[in-house]
Amino acid sequence: MAQNTREDILRMADEENVKFIRLQFTDLLGTIKNVEIPMDQLEKALDNLMMFDGSSIEGFVRIEESDMYLHPDLDTWVIFPWTPEKGKVARLICDVHNPDRDRTPFAGDPRGVLKKVLKEAEDLGFSDFNIGPEPEFFLFKNDEKGEPTLELNDKGGYFDLAPTDLGENCRRDIVLELEDMGFEIEASHHEVAPGQHEIDFKYADAVTTADNIQTFKLVVKTIARKHGLHATFMPKPLFGVNGNGMHANMSLFKSAKDNAFYDDSTTTELSETAMQFMAGILKHADAFTAITNPTVNSYKRLVPGYEAPCYIAWSMRNRSPLVRVPSSRGLSTRIEVRSVDPAANPYLAMAALLAAGLDGVRNNLTPPEETNQNIYAMNAEEREAENIQALPGSLKEAIEALAKNDIIKNSLGTHVVEHFVESKEIEWEMFNTQVHPWEREQYLQQY
């Protein structure tokens, strides 16, 4: 149920001297877009009458069918804390609708796709799909022109403090801005790699979480720039150190106080639903990887030795498999998918993960035995004996797996899959035909 009304928004805008409103939405590849309007257009926007050119947006529509409508979600109203004194800037996150008579939801709107898959969960008796994300990012120094360099801001490691962690002040300011915007921050710390950081915020329902991820990225980049730094969520910006992940902690609820993943009568205290959901995740992992790890660079992270999973398995404590089950139980019972990276479109990533898990529930799937060995230390024969398969090793392999998987394709919809695959095939071809510096270093003199 909506918490903000139309009148609430107009009142808050007037009381806080808001002069401009950003109507935000997300394109197919996960990039935040917005139409900025002056205050005198706010009522029109709240009446769902603001239009934009969808033909200019990645993965939306053709030029001959360009008009689209933005429908603001009133509960996403936020006033940016860092906006100018002459007049504040607020934002509303919007759903995208077609210009037809019934204003139907646009099939290519990532936020709408997630809502559609959530309706499938609701039809199965689940009221909420909660997600707690763990997005990581690097801080690089900017040069005198404000352009990013490859010079890291610090040489700290996991949980280090200042003066080793020179990103501490920037990270603290990010946390303060997020809290001003209503985020409940649970932890903030230096990550394993030099210059790498993590800020964890409280879990929420899937749509709110995806909205929060997009807002989080915007805040991190904005505040980092004020510190003369460039924040990047690129999955693997540096060779030889850990990359950026975005572990997704997931749970299904039947009601606010009924976690469908918890059952205190079993040895593990995991319910049959939890095991079925996990089985679906493992079954469809090769296909949803194209969505959760959507760039050429993503697959430089999914390699052994850097704490990122590259094998399809699960465990209670072992952190080398794709899926881990954290030790918390009761309302906190959840499964953690460790492969997701922050380059993913969060709406599509959560939709794909949910679709995979729901297939396991519908079809009463059973996961394989738990893997307690360090999979990175196992050889090919040992992995084969345990029937442990590898995740796709490249964007090309992931796209091919997605193209063969009807469950994920049907859940995301024809429009999204066709445009996404087309875009990623172009990306792969550009990468595959490019001559990279490593090749010149290896071969120029040798041959």
Tab-separated table of C-alpha atoms in Angstrom:
chain	number	residue	atom	x	y	z
A	1	MET	CA	0.000	0.000	0.000
A	2	ALA	CA	1.312	3.417	-0.957
A	3	GLN	CA	2.538	5.519	1.948
A	4	ASN	CA	2.793	8.849	0.119
A	5	THR	CA	-0.210	10.497	-1.470
A	6	ARG	CA	-0.263	13.052	-4.270
A	7	GLU	CA	-1.004	15.724	-1.692
A	8	ASP	CA	1.915	14.571	0.477
A	9	ILE	CA	4.339	15.010	-2.416
A	10	LEU	CA	3.081	18.497	-3.288
A	11	ARG	CA	3.234	19.558	0.355
A	12	MET	CA	6.774	18.240	0.913
A	13	ALA	CA	7.991	19.847	-2.298
A	14	ASP	CA	6.605	23.205	-1.218
A	15	GLU	CA	7.886	22.990	2.378
A	16	GLU	CA	11.404	21.972	1.305
A	17	ASN	CA	11.707	24.565	-1.509
A	18	VAL	CA	12.097	21.926	-4.220
A	19	LYS	CA	12.689	23.556	-7.607
A	20	PHE	CA	13.359	20.548	-9.854
A	21	ILE	CA	12.244	16.927	-9.919
A	22	ARG	CA	14.074	14.100	-11.634
A	23	LEU	CA	11.722	11.468	-13.034
A	24	GLN	CA	14.049	8.459	-13.036
A	25	PHE	CA	13.840	5.107	-14.792
A	26	THR	CA	16.322	2.426	-15.834
A	27	ASP	CA	17.216	1.255	-19.329
A	28	LEU	CA	17.754	-2.354	-20.401
A	29	LEU	CA	21.456	-2.369	-19.509
A	30	GLY	CA	20.882	-0.942	-16.029
A	31	THR	CA	21.789	2.700	-16.672
A	32	ILE	CA	19.761	5.273	-14.740
A	33	LYS	CA	17.954	7.754	-16.980
A	34	ASN	CA	15.878	10.745	-16.021
A	35	VAL	CA	13.659	13.509	-17.309
A	36	GLU	CA	14.112	16.614	-15.159
A	37	ILE	CA	11.111	18.873	-14.776
A	38	PRO	CA	10.596	22.229	-12.985
A	39	MET	CA	8.339	22.404	-9.973
A	40	ASP	CA	5.405	23.794	-11.943
A	41	GLN	CA	5.229	20.514	-13.912
A	42	LEU	CA	5.048	18.293	-10.825
A	43	GLU	CA	1.247	18.040	-10.779
A	44	LYS	CA	1.262	16.930	-14.406
A	45	ALA	CA	3.858	14.279	-13.557
A	46	LEU	CA	1.787	13.055	-10.606
A	47	ASP	CA	-1.165	12.685	-12.992
A	48	ASN	CA	0.999	10.298	-15.092
A	49	LEU	CA	0.991	12.690	-18.052
A	50	MET	CA	4.744	13.136	-18.576
A	51	MET	CA	5.998	11.660	-21.855
A	52	PHE	CA	9.480	10.939	-23.195
A	53	ASP	CA	11.121	9.601	-26.342
A	54	GLY	CA	11.598	5.873	-25.819
A	55	SER	CA	13.415	5.381	-29.121
A	56	SER	CA	16.519	7.038	-27.667
A	57	ILE	CA	16.754	4.558	-24.758
A	58	GLU	CA	18.795	1.342	-24.948
A	59	GLY	CA	16.486	-1.641	-25.559
A	60	PHE	CA	13.207	0.285	-25.579
A	61	VAL	CA	11.337	1.025	-28.847
A	62	ARG	CA	11.839	2.023	-32.479
A	63	ILE	CA	11.673	5.617	-33.679
A	64	GLU	CA	8.242	5.122	-35.254
A	65	GLU	CA	6.741	4.168	-31.859
A	66	SER	CA	8.737	6.483	-29.631
A	67	ASP	CA	6.197	8.123	-27.285
A	68	MET	CA	6.061	6.596	-23.809
A	69	TYR	CA	4.648	7.645	-20.415
A	70	LEU	CA	6.333	7.845	-17.022
A	71	HIS	CA	4.226	6.779	-14.033
A	72	PRO	CA	5.943	7.907	-10.804
A	73	ASP	CA	6.007	5.612	-7.774
A	74	LEU	CA	5.056	8.049	-5.009
A	75	ASP	CA	6.891	6.068	-2.337
A	76	THR	CA	10.219	6.705	-4.082
A	77	TRP	CA	10.063	10.453	-3.386
A	78	VAL	CA	13.448	11.593	-2.089
A	79	ILE	CA	15.065	15.037	-1.863
A	80	PHE	CA	18.773	14.906	-2.680
A	81	PRO	CA	20.766	16.193	0.323
A	82	TRP	CA	23.573	17.627	-1.794
A	83	THR	CA	21.478	19.838	-4.108
A	84	PRO	CA	21.983	23.657	-4.396
A	85	GLU	CA	20.798	26.178	-1.827
A	86	LYS	CA	18.812	28.149	-4.417
A	87	GLY	CA	16.379	25.278	-4.731
A	88	LYS	CA	16.475	21.610	-3.928
A	89	VAL	CA	16.253	18.706	-6.375
A	90	ALA	CA	14.026	15.710	-5.667
A	91	ARG	CA	13.456	12.469	-7.510
A	92	LEU	CA	10.689	9.997	-8.232
A	93	ILE	CA	11.382	6.553	-9.697
A	94	CYS	CA	8.959	5.745	-12.484
A	95	ASP	CA	7.423	2.780	-14.251
A	96	VAL	CA	7.297	3.025	-18.035
A	97	HIS	CA	3.948	2.644	-19.811
A	98	ASN	CA	2.821	2.446	-23.407
A	99	PRO	CA	0.810	5.279	-25.000
A	100	ASP	CA	-2.112	2.982	-25.816
A	101	ARG	CA	-5.637	3.584	-24.591
A	102	ASP	CA	-5.213	1.504	-21.426
A	103	ARG	CA	-1.698	2.779	-20.682
A	104	THR	CA	-0.410	-0.783	-20.399
A	105	PRO	CA	2.978	-1.457	-18.767
A	106	PHE	CA	5.845	-1.440	-21.272
A	107	ALA	CA	7.267	-4.958	-21.742
A	108	GLY	CA	10.818	-3.612	-21.917
A	109	ASP	CA	10.735	-1.728	-18.605
A	110	PRO	CA	13.089	-3.623	-16.249
A	111	ARG	CA	11.162	-2.492	-13.172
A	112	GLY	CA	7.942	-3.751	-14.735
A	113	VAL	CA	9.573	-7.085	-15.582
A	114	LEU	CA	10.501	-7.600	-11.930
A	115	LYS	CA	6.950	-6.768	-10.850
A	116	LYS	CA	5.619	-9.337	-13.312
A	117	VAL	CA	7.792	-12.134	-11.887
A	118	LEU	CA	6.828	-11.067	-8.349
A	119	LYS	CA	3.184	-11.601	-9.362
A	120	GLU	CA	4.133	-15.178	-10.268
A	121	ALA	CA	5.513	-15.617	-6.748
A	122	GLU	CA	2.332	-14.130	-5.289
A	123	ASP	CA	0.238	-16.601	-7.281
A	124	LEU	CA	2.209	-19.395	-5.582
A	125	GLY	CA	1.341	-18.031	-2.143
A	126	PHE	CA	4.390	-15.873	-1.388
A	127	SER	CA	3.699	-12.334	-0.228
A	128	ASP	CA	7.286	-11.044	-0.340
A	129	PHE	CA	10.615	-11.748	-1.991
A	130	ASN	CA	13.200	-10.041	0.203
A	131	ILE	CA	16.754	-9.307	-0.899
A	132	GLY	CA	19.773	-7.987	0.953
A	133	PRO	CA	22.491	-6.918	-1.525
A	134	GLU	CA	26.209	-6.443	-0.813
A	135	PRO	CA	27.528	-4.121	-3.558
A	136	GLU	CA	31.291	-3.508	-3.710
A	137	PHE	CA	33.140	-0.680	-5.449
A	138	PHE	CA	36.644	0.693	-6.040
A	139	LEU	CA	37.831	4.258	-5.467
A	140	PHE	CA	40.396	5.624	-7.933
A	141	LYS	CA	41.971	9.075	-7.886
A	142	ASN	CA	40.917	11.665	-10.453
A	143	ASP	CA	43.488	13.730	-12.326
A	144	GLU	CA	43.609	17.545	-12.379
A	145	LYS	CA	40.948	17.552	-15.140
A	146	GLY	CA	38.597	15.462	-13.036
A	147	GLU	CA	39.098	12.370	-15.174
A	148	PRO	CA	39.637	8.957	-13.501
A	149	THR	CA	43.134	7.501	-13.324
A	150	LEU	CA	44.259	3.966	-12.478
A	151	GLU	CA	45.814	5.194	-9.225
A	152	LEU	CA	44.041	3.682	-6.243
A	153	ASN	CA	43.031	5.876	-3.336
A	154	ASP	CA	44.577	3.554	-0.733
A	155	LYS	CA	46.525	0.346	-0.152
A	156	GLY	CA	44.260	-1.008	2.572
A	157	GLY	CA	42.916	-4.517	2.966
A	158	TYR	CA	39.955	-6.250	4.577
A	159	PHE	CA	38.570	-4.242	7.543
A	160	ASP	CA	41.615	-1.930	7.628
A	161	LEU	CA	41.432	1.478	9.327
A	162	ALA	CA	42.903	4.884	8.581
A	163	PRO	CA	45.621	5.823	7.803
A	164	THR	CA	45.898	2.600	5.761
A	165	ASP	CA	42.292	2.986	4.620
A	166	LEU	CA	42.390	6.429	2.984
A	167	GLY	CA	38.861	5.984	1.669
A	168	GLU	CA	37.397	6.121	5.160
A	169	ASN	CA	36.272	9.769	5.028
A	170	CYS	CA	34.686	9.379	1.613
A	171	ARG	CA	32.938	6.204	2.691
A	172	ARG	CA	31.659	7.875	5.853
A	173	ASP	CA	30.237	10.797	3.855
A	174	ILE	CA	28.512	8.340	1.537
A	175	VAL	CA	26.913	6.655	4.552
A	176	LEU	CA	25.720	10.002	5.948
A	177	GLU	CA	24.138	11.002	2.633
A	178	LEU	CA	22.445	7.606	2.317
A	179	GLU	CA	21.057	7.882	5.839
A	180	ASP	CA	19.709	11.357	5.020
A	181	MET	CA	17.854	9.709	2.131
A	182	GLY	CA	16.281	7.069	4.362
A	183	PHE	CA	18.694	4.154	4.001
A	184	GLU	CA	19.275	1.931	7.025
A	185	ILE	CA	23.012	1.208	6.870
A	186	GLU	CA	24.123	-2.025	8.515
A	187	ALA	CA	27.891	-1.974	7.894
A	188	SER	CA	30.621	-0.036	6.118
A	189	HIS	CA	34.161	-1.305	5.685
A	190	HIS	CA	37.225	-1.656	3.498
A	191	GLU	CA	37.133	-4.745	1.312
A	192	VAL	CA	39.891	-7.260	0.481
A	193	ALA	CA	41.522	-5.470	-2.454
A	194	PRO	CA	43.375	-2.134	-2.204
A	195	GLY	CA	40.980	0.716	-2.914
A	196	GLN	CA	37.937	-1.546	-2.603
A	197	HIS	CA	34.967	-0.822	-0.334
A	198	GLU	CA	31.609	-2.200	0.735
A	199	ILE	CA	28.582	-0.525	2.316
A	200	ASP	CA	25.723	-2.832	3.290
A	201	PHE	CA	22.164	-1.602	3.694
A	202	LYS	CA	19.122	-3.341	5.130
A	203	TYR	CA	17.232	-5.862	3.054
A	204	ALA	CA	13.852	-4.975	1.554
A	205	ASP	CA	11.331	-6.313	-0.914
A	206	ALA	CA	12.775	-6.922	-4.374
A	207	VAL	CA	11.498	-3.752	-6.093
A	208	THR	CA	12.600	-1.503	-3.231
A	209	THR	CA	15.982	-3.242	-3.147
A	210	ALA	CA	16.517	-2.733	-6.873
A	211	ASP	CA	15.494	0.926	-6.493
A	212	ASN	CA	17.928	1.238	-3.579
A	213	ILE	CA	20.793	-0.286	-5.576
A	214	GLN	CA	20.302	2.297	-8.317
A	215	THR	CA	20.126	5.120	-5.767
A	216	PHE	CA	23.166	3.728	-3.945
A	217	LYS	CA	25.269	3.778	-7.121
A	218	LEU	CA	24.259	7.370	-7.833
A	219	VAL	CA	25.128	8.520	-4.304
A	220	VAL	CA	28.469	6.666	-4.225
A	221	LYS	CA	29.599	8.194	-7.520
A	222	THR	CA	28.368	11.682	-6.596
A	223	ILE	CA	30.044	11.821	-3.181
A	224	ALA	CA	33.252	10.197	-4.436
A	225	ARG	CA	33.569	12.952	-7.023
A	226	LYS	CA	33.268	15.573	-4.273
A	227	HIS	CA	36.334	13.915	-2.713
A	228	GLY	CA	38.270	14.064	-5.990
A	229	LEU	CA	37.746	10.336	-6.531
A	230	HIS	CA	36.125	8.108	-9.127
A	231	ALA	CA	33.942	5.276	-7.826
A	232	THR	CA	33.485	2.300	-10.122
A	233	PHE	CA	31.302	-0.772	-9.866
A	234	MET	CA	33.150	-2.412	-12.768
A	235	PRO	CA	33.371	-6.130	-11.914
A	236	LYS	CA	37.144	-6.533	-12.391
A	237	PRO	CA	38.994	-3.238	-12.882
A	238	LEU	CA	42.418	-4.612	-11.842
A	239	PHE	CA	44.342	-7.792	-12.580
A	240	GLY	CA	45.586	-9.872	-9.669
A	241	VAL	CA	43.153	-8.698	-6.968
A	242	ASN	CA	39.535	-9.415	-6.062
A	243	GLY	CA	36.807	-7.968	-8.226
A	244	ASN	CA	33.541	-6.268	-7.305
A	245	GLY	CA	30.676	-8.565	-6.385
A	246	MET	CA	27.120	-7.941	-5.260
A	247	HIS	CA	26.107	-11.008	-3.263
A	248	ALA	CA	22.320	-11.376	-3.156
A	249	ASN	CA	20.803	-12.678	0.094
A	250	MET	CA	17.288	-13.898	-0.718
A	251	SER	CA	14.243	-15.183	1.142
A	252	LEU	CA	10.587	-15.820	0.335
A	253	PHE	CA	7.884	-14.931	2.858
A	254	LYS	CA	4.305	-16.198	3.087
A	255	SER	CA	3.452	-13.288	5.388
A	256	ALA	CA	5.356	-10.650	7.317
A	257	LYS	CA	6.198	-13.117	10.110
A	258	ASP	CA	6.386	-16.348	8.104
A	259	ASN	CA	9.710	-16.968	6.353
A	260	ALA	CA	9.018	-19.749	3.852
A	261	PHE	CA	12.690	-20.781	3.933
A	262	TYR	CA	12.654	-21.657	7.664
A	263	ASP	CA	11.598	-24.974	9.185
A	264	ASP	CA	12.847	-25.803	12.688
A	265	SER	CA	11.867	-29.467	12.286
A	266	THR	CA	14.659	-30.242	9.795
A	267	THR	CA	18.297	-30.910	10.598
A	268	THR	CA	19.446	-27.812	8.726
A	269	GLU	CA	16.366	-25.765	9.718
A	270	LEU	CA	15.842	-25.151	6.010
A	271	SER	CA	12.348	-25.763	4.682
A	272	GLU	CA	11.421	-27.872	1.686
A	273	THR	CA	10.632	-24.604	-0.109
A	274	ALA	CA	14.155	-23.321	0.552
A	275	MET	CA	15.708	-26.505	-0.847
A	276	GLN	CA	13.449	-26.420	-3.910
A	277	PHE	CA	14.207	-22.750	-4.518
A	278	MET	CA	17.934	-23.435	-4.228
A	279	ALA	CA	17.608	-26.359	-6.636
A	280	GLY	CA	16.031	-24.002	-9.173
A	281	ILE	CA	18.865	-21.516	-8.729
A	282	LEU	CA	21.449	-24.236	-9.379
A	283	LYS	CA	19.543	-25.660	-12.347
A	284	HIS	CA	19.268	-22.335	-14.170
A	285	ALA	CA	22.562	-20.759	-13.060
A	286	ASP	CA	24.224	-21.027	-16.467
A	287	ALA	CA	21.330	-19.135	-18.096
A	288	PHE	CA	20.762	-16.365	-15.546
A	289	THR	CA	24.500	-15.630	-15.458
A	290	ALA	CA	24.115	-13.600	-18.658
A	291	ILE	CA	21.789	-11.313	-16.683
A	292	THR	CA	23.578	-11.274	-13.314
A	293	ASN	CA	27.045	-10.934	-14.912
A	294	PRO	CA	26.287	-8.957	-18.056
A	295	THR	CA	29.636	-7.642	-19.318
A	296	VAL	CA	32.732	-9.041	-20.989
A	297	ASN	CA	34.638	-7.915	-17.908
A	298	SER	CA	32.324	-9.849	-15.545
A	299	TYR	CA	34.016	-13.120	-16.492
A	300	LYS	CA	37.448	-11.856	-15.483
A	301	ARG	CA	36.044	-11.881	-11.928
A	302	LEU	CA	34.472	-15.356	-12.068
A	303	VAL	CA	37.777	-17.234	-11.887
A	304	PRO	CA	39.359	-19.346	-9.102
A	305	GLY	CA	41.431	-17.683	-6.420
A	306	TYR	CA	39.662	-14.377	-5.844
A	307	GLU	CA	36.679	-15.389	-3.664
A	308	ALA	CA	34.250	-15.234	-6.592
A	309	PRO	CA	32.331	-18.442	-7.409
A	310	CYS	CA	32.838	-20.146	-10.744
A	311	TYR	CA	31.267	-23.540	-9.961
A	312	ILE	CA	27.593	-24.496	-9.595
A	313	ALA	CA	27.260	-25.962	-6.107
A	314	TRP	CA	26.019	-25.041	-2.634
A	315	SER	CA	27.141	-25.219	0.960
A	316	MET	CA	26.234	-24.100	4.465
A	317	ARG	CA	29.613	-22.543	5.303
A	318	ASN	CA	31.951	-23.086	2.367
A	319	ARG	CA	32.375	-19.833	0.397
A	320	SER	CA	33.742	-21.365	-2.814
A	321	PRO	CA	30.372	-22.554	-4.279
A	322	LEU	CA	27.813	-20.435	-6.100
A	323	VAL	CA	25.264	-20.619	-3.268
A	324	ARG	CA	25.939	-20.319	0.455
A	325	VAL	CA	23.438	-20.616	3.288
A	326	PRO	CA	24.306	-18.109	6.056
A	327	SER	CA	23.966	-19.454	9.602
A	328	SER	CA	21.106	-17.154	10.736
A	329	ARG	CA	17.727	-18.848	11.137
A	330	GLY	CA	14.153	-17.883	11.938
A	331	LEU	CA	13.038	-14.749	10.097
A	332	SER	CA	16.654	-14.274	8.909
A	333	THR	CA	16.870	-17.624	7.087
A	334	ARG	CA	18.115	-16.959	3.584
A	335	ILE	CA	20.273	-18.200	0.737
A	336	GLU	CA	23.114	-16.169	-0.709
A	337	VAL	CA	23.895	-16.207	-4.429
A	338	ARG	CA	27.517	-15.095	-4.662
A	339	SER	CA	28.042	-14.716	-8.396
A	340	VAL	CA	26.040	-11.511	-9.015
A	341	ASP	CA	28.105	-8.430	-9.810
A	342	PRO	CA	27.128	-4.736	-9.542
A	343	ALA	CA	27.254	-4.164	-13.307
A	344	ALA	CA	23.970	-6.080	-13.508
A	345	ASN	CA	20.663	-4.351	-14.079
A	346	PRO	CA	19.281	-4.992	-10.566
A	347	TYR	CA	15.664	-5.299	-11.688
A	348	LEU	CA	16.451	-7.924	-14.323
A	349	ALA	CA	18.953	-9.728	-12.080
A	350	MET	CA	16.426	-10.104	-9.248
A	351	ALA	CA	13.724	-11.137	-11.723
A	352	ALA	CA	15.962	-13.834	-13.228
A	353	LEU	CA	16.993	-15.193	-9.815
A	354	LEU	CA	13.380	-15.295	-8.654
A	355	ALA	CA	12.236	-17.011	-11.857
A	356	ALA	CA	14.916	-19.674	-11.434
A	357	GLY	CA	14.000	-20.306	-7.802
A	358	LEU	CA	10.259	-20.414	-8.460
A	359	ASP	CA	10.799	-23.065	-11.140
A	360	GLY	CA	12.396	-25.207	-8.466
A	361	VAL	CA	9.396	-24.690	-6.162
A	362	ARG	CA	6.803	-25.403	-8.861
A	363	ASN	CA	8.494	-28.613	-9.949
A	364	ASN	CA	9.574	-29.862	-6.505
A	365	LEU	CA	13.229	-29.940	-7.544
A	366	THR	CA	15.847	-31.390	-5.214
A	367	PRO	CA	19.329	-29.853	-4.993
A	368	PRO	CA	22.456	-32.020	-5.158
A	369	GLU	CA	24.384	-32.898	-2.014
A	370	GLU	CA	26.081	-30.064	-0.177
A	371	THR	CA	29.712	-29.413	-1.177
A	372	ASN	CA	31.999	-28.921	1.814
A	373	GLN	CA	35.332	-29.095	-0.002
A	374	ASN	CA	37.202	-26.093	-1.343
A	375	ILE	CA	36.150	-26.404	-4.981
A	376	TYR	CA	39.059	-24.226	-6.104
A	377	ALA	CA	41.433	-26.944	-4.815
A	378	MET	CA	39.628	-29.791	-6.617
A	379	ASN	CA	40.879	-31.021	-9.986
A	380	ALA	CA	38.644	-31.667	-12.984
A	381	GLU	CA	38.240	-35.361	-12.174
A	382	GLU	CA	37.187	-34.624	-8.601
A	383	ARG	CA	34.661	-32.038	-9.739
A	384	GLU	CA	33.270	-34.445	-12.332
A	385	ALA	CA	32.924	-37.164	-9.688
A	386	GLU	CA	30.876	-34.727	-7.579
A	387	ASN	CA	28.913	-33.600	-10.682
A	388	ILE	CA	30.001	-29.989	-10.138
A	389	GLN	CA	29.591	-27.945	-13.312
A	390	ALA	CA	31.274	-24.643	-14.081
A	391	LEU	CA	29.514	-21.342	-14.645
A	392	PRO	CA	29.864	-19.907	-18.165
A	393	GLY	CA	33.446	-18.834	-18.793
A	394	SER	CA	32.650	-15.875	-21.024
A	395	LEU	CA	29.838	-13.540	-21.971
A	396	LYS	CA	29.442	-15.508	-25.203
A	397	GLU	CA	28.887	-18.780	-23.328
A	398	ALA	CA	26.423	-17.099	-20.975
A	399	ILE	CA	24.398	-15.607	-23.844
A	400	GLU	CA	24.233	-19.022	-25.525
A	401	ALA	CA	22.992	-20.600	-22.279
A	402	LEU	CA	20.332	-17.900	-21.875
A	403	ALA	CA	19.126	-18.421	-25.437
A	404	LYS	CA	18.451	-22.113	-24.671
A	405	ASN	CA	16.581	-21.581	-21.408
A	406	ASP	CA	12.824	-21.120	-21.792
A	407	ILE	CA	12.162	-20.568	-18.073
A	408	ILE	CA	14.352	-17.477	-17.787
A	409	LYS	CA	13.408	-16.222	-21.265
A	410	ASN	CA	9.670	-16.509	-20.629
A	411	SER	CA	9.927	-14.777	-17.266
A	412	LEU	CA	11.902	-11.829	-18.636
A	413	GLY	CA	9.782	-11.644	-21.781
A	414	THR	CA	10.528	-11.726	-25.488
A	415	HIS	CA	11.189	-7.989	-25.803
A	416	VAL	CA	13.804	-7.922	-23.052
A	417	VAL	CA	15.596	-11.101	-24.087
A	418	GLU	CA	15.775	-10.250	-27.783
A	419	HIS	CA	17.100	-6.730	-27.198
A	420	PHE	CA	19.437	-7.834	-24.404
A	421	VAL	CA	20.960	-10.682	-26.424
A	422	GLU	CA	21.350	-8.440	-29.475
A	423	SER	CA	23.184	-5.806	-27.409
A	424	LYS	CA	25.446	-8.371	-25.743
A	425	GLU	CA	26.299	-10.107	-29.012
A	426	ILE	CA	27.483	-6.738	-30.337
A	427	GLU	CA	29.502	-6.190	-27.139
A	428	TRP	CA	31.139	-9.618	-27.454
A	429	GLU	CA	31.955	-9.095	-31.129
A	430	MET	CA	33.564	-5.702	-30.399
A	431	PHE	CA	35.685	-7.246	-27.655
A	432	ASN	CA	36.551	-10.349	-29.654
A	433	THR	CA	37.827	-8.409	-32.664
A	434	GLN	CA	39.754	-5.814	-30.670
A	435	VAL	CA	43.547	-6.144	-30.321
A	436	HIS	CA	44.365	-5.832	-26.621
A	437	PRO	CA	47.565	-4.543	-24.987
A	438	TRP	CA	48.285	-7.995	-23.538
A	439	GLU	CA	48.472	-9.435	-27.057
A	440	ARG	CA	51.038	-6.868	-28.157
A	441	GLU	CA	53.085	-7.443	-25.000
A	442	GLN	CA	53.107	-11.192	-25.623
A	443	TYR	CA	53.454	-11.448	-29.394
A	444	LEU	CA	54.823	-8.258	-30.963
A	445	GLN	CA	58.491	-9.144	-30.461
A	446	GLN	CA	58.060	-12.919	-30.342
A	447	TYR	CA	56.691	-13.112	-33.864
